[in-house]
Coordinates of C-alpha atoms in Angstrom, one line a residue:
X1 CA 68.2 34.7 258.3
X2 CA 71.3 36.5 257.1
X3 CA 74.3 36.0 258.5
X4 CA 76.7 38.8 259.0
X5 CA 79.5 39.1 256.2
X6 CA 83.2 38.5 258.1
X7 CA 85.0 42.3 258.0
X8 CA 87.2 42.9 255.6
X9 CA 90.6 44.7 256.3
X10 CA 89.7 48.0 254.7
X11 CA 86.6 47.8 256.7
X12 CA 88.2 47.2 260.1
X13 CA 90.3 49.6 259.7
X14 CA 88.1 52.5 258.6
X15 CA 85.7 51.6 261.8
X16 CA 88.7 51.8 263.7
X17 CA 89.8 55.4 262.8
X18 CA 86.5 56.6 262.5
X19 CA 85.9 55.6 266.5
X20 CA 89.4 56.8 267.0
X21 CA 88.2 60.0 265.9
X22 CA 84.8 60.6 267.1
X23 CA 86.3 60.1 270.5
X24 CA 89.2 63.0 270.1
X25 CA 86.3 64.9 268.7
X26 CA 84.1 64.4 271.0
X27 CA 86.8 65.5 273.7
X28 CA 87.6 68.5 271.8
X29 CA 84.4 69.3 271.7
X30 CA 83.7 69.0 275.6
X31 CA 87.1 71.7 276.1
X32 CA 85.2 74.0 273.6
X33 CA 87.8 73.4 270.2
X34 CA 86.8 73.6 267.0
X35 CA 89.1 71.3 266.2
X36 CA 89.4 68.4 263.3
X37 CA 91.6 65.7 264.7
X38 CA 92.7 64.6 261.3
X39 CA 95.4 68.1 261.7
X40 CA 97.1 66.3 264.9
X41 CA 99.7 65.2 263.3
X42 CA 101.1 68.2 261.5
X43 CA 100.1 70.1 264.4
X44 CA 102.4 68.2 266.7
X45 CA 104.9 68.5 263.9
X46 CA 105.1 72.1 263.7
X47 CA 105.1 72.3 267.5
X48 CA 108.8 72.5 267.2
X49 CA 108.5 75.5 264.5
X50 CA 108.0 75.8 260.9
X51 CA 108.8 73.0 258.5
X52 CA 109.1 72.7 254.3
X53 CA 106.3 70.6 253.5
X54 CA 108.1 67.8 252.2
X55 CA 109.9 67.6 255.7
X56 CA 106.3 67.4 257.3
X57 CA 105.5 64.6 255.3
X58 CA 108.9 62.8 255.7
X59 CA 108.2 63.0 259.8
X60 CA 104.7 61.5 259.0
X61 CA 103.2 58.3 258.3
X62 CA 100.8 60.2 255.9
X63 CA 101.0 60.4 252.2
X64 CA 101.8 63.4 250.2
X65 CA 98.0 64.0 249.1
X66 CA 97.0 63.6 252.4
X67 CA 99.3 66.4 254.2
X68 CA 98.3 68.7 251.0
X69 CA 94.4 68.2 251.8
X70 CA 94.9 68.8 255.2
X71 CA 97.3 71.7 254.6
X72 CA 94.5 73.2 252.8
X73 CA 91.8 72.7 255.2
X74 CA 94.0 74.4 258.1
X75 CA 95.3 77.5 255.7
X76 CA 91.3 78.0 255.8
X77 CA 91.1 77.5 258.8
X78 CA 93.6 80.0 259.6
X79 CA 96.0 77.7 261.7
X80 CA 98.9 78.2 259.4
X81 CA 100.4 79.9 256.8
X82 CA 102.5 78.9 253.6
X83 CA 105.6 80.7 252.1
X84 CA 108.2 80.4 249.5
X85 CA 111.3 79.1 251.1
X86 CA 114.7 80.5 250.3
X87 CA 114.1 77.5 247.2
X88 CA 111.5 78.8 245.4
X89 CA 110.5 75.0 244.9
X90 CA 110.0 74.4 248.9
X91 CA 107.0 75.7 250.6
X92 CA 107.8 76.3 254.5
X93 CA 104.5 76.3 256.5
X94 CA 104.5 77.8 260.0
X95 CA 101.6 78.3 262.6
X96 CA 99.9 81.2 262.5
X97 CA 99.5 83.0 266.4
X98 CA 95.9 81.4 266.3
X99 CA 97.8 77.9 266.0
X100 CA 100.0 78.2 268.4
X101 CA 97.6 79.6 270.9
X102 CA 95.6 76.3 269.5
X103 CA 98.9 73.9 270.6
X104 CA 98.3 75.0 274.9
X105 CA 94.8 73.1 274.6
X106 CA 95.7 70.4 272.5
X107 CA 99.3 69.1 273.9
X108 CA 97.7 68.4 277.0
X109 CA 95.1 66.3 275.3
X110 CA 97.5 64.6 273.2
X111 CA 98.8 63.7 276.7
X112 CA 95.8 61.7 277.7
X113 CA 95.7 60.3 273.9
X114 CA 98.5 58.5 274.2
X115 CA 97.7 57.5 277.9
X116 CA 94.8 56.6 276.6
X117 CA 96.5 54.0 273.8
X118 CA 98.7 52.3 276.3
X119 CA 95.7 51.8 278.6
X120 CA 93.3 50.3 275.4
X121 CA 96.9 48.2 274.3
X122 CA 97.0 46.8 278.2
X123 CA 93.2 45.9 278.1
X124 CA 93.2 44.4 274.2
X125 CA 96.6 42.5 275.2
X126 CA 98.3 43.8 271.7
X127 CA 100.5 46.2 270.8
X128 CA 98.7 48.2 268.6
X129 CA 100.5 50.4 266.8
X130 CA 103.9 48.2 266.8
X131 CA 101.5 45.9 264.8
X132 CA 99.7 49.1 262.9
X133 CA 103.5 49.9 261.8
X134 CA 105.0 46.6 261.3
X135 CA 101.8 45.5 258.8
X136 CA 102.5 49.2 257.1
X137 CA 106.0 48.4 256.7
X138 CA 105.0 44.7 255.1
X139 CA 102.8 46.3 252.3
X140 CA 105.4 49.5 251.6
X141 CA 107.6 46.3 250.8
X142 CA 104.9 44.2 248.9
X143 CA 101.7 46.6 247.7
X144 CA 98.4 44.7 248.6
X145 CA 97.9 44.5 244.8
X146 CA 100.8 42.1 244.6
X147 CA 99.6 39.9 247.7
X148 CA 96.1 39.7 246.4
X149 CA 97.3 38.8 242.9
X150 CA 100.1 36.2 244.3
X151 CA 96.8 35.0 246.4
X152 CA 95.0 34.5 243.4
X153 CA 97.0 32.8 241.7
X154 CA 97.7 30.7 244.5
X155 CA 94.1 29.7 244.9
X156 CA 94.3 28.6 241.3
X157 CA 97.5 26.5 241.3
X158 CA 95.3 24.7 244.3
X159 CA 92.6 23.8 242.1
X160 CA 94.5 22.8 239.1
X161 CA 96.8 20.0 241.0

């Protein structure tokens, strides 16, 4: 019989977000929202009114790529729209009236979300995302490419002595 392979990182993680977000999906789709939780977090930044794009990304623990794709995906969506700021290099996005009709059913959510993480960080006996941030933090310092290759080498200076 096989034995099931230990979960990597990467793989952990990934099952993590992807229950993460079938759940929020799932409840947006119970309150009738066509909604893809992946534009939460610029949604919740441009609560407080329109923002250049690279301020979005500095509130966010997203990269750049990321918040462009997603950017994208709500212009088409028709949640926000883009403009040239003042500096023709800075793009200032701001919520569209569709958006911000879109923000009185989802702060309320976002609410219960994050009632919902303190309740799931009492029952798992962890802080969560302290430990989500601190472990970020660790590889902005040291890229996993460095700690796999000091690991490696590591593992070799082992078998040499």
């Amino acid at each position: 019989m096989d034995k099931k392979l230990e979960p990597g990182l990467g793989e952990l993680l990934r099952h993590l977000t992807d229950l993460v977000d079938s759940g929020a999906h799932a409840d947006y789709r119970a309150r009738g929202v066509a909604y893809r939780p992946r534009y939460t977090p610029i949604m919740r930044v441009l609560a407080d009114g329109a923002r250049p794009v690279g301020e979005i990304v500095a509130q966010l623990s997203i990269t750049q790529g990321a918040v462009s794709q997603t950017l994208k995906r709500m212009e088409e969506d028709g949640l926000i729209v883009r403009r040239a700021g003042r500096d023709a290099r800075k793009t200032i996005v701001t919520l569209t009236k569709s958006g911000r009709r879109l923000l009185t059913v989802l702060e309320p959510h976002w609410q219960g979300t994050f009632r919902a993480v303190e309740a799931l960080e009492k029952e798992v006996g962890a802080p969560i995302r302290s430990v989500l941030a601190t472990t970020i933090a660790a590889l902005a310092k040291v890229g996993f490419d460095k700690r796999i290759a000091d690991a490696e080498r590591g593992r070799r200076g082992a078998r040499k002595k």
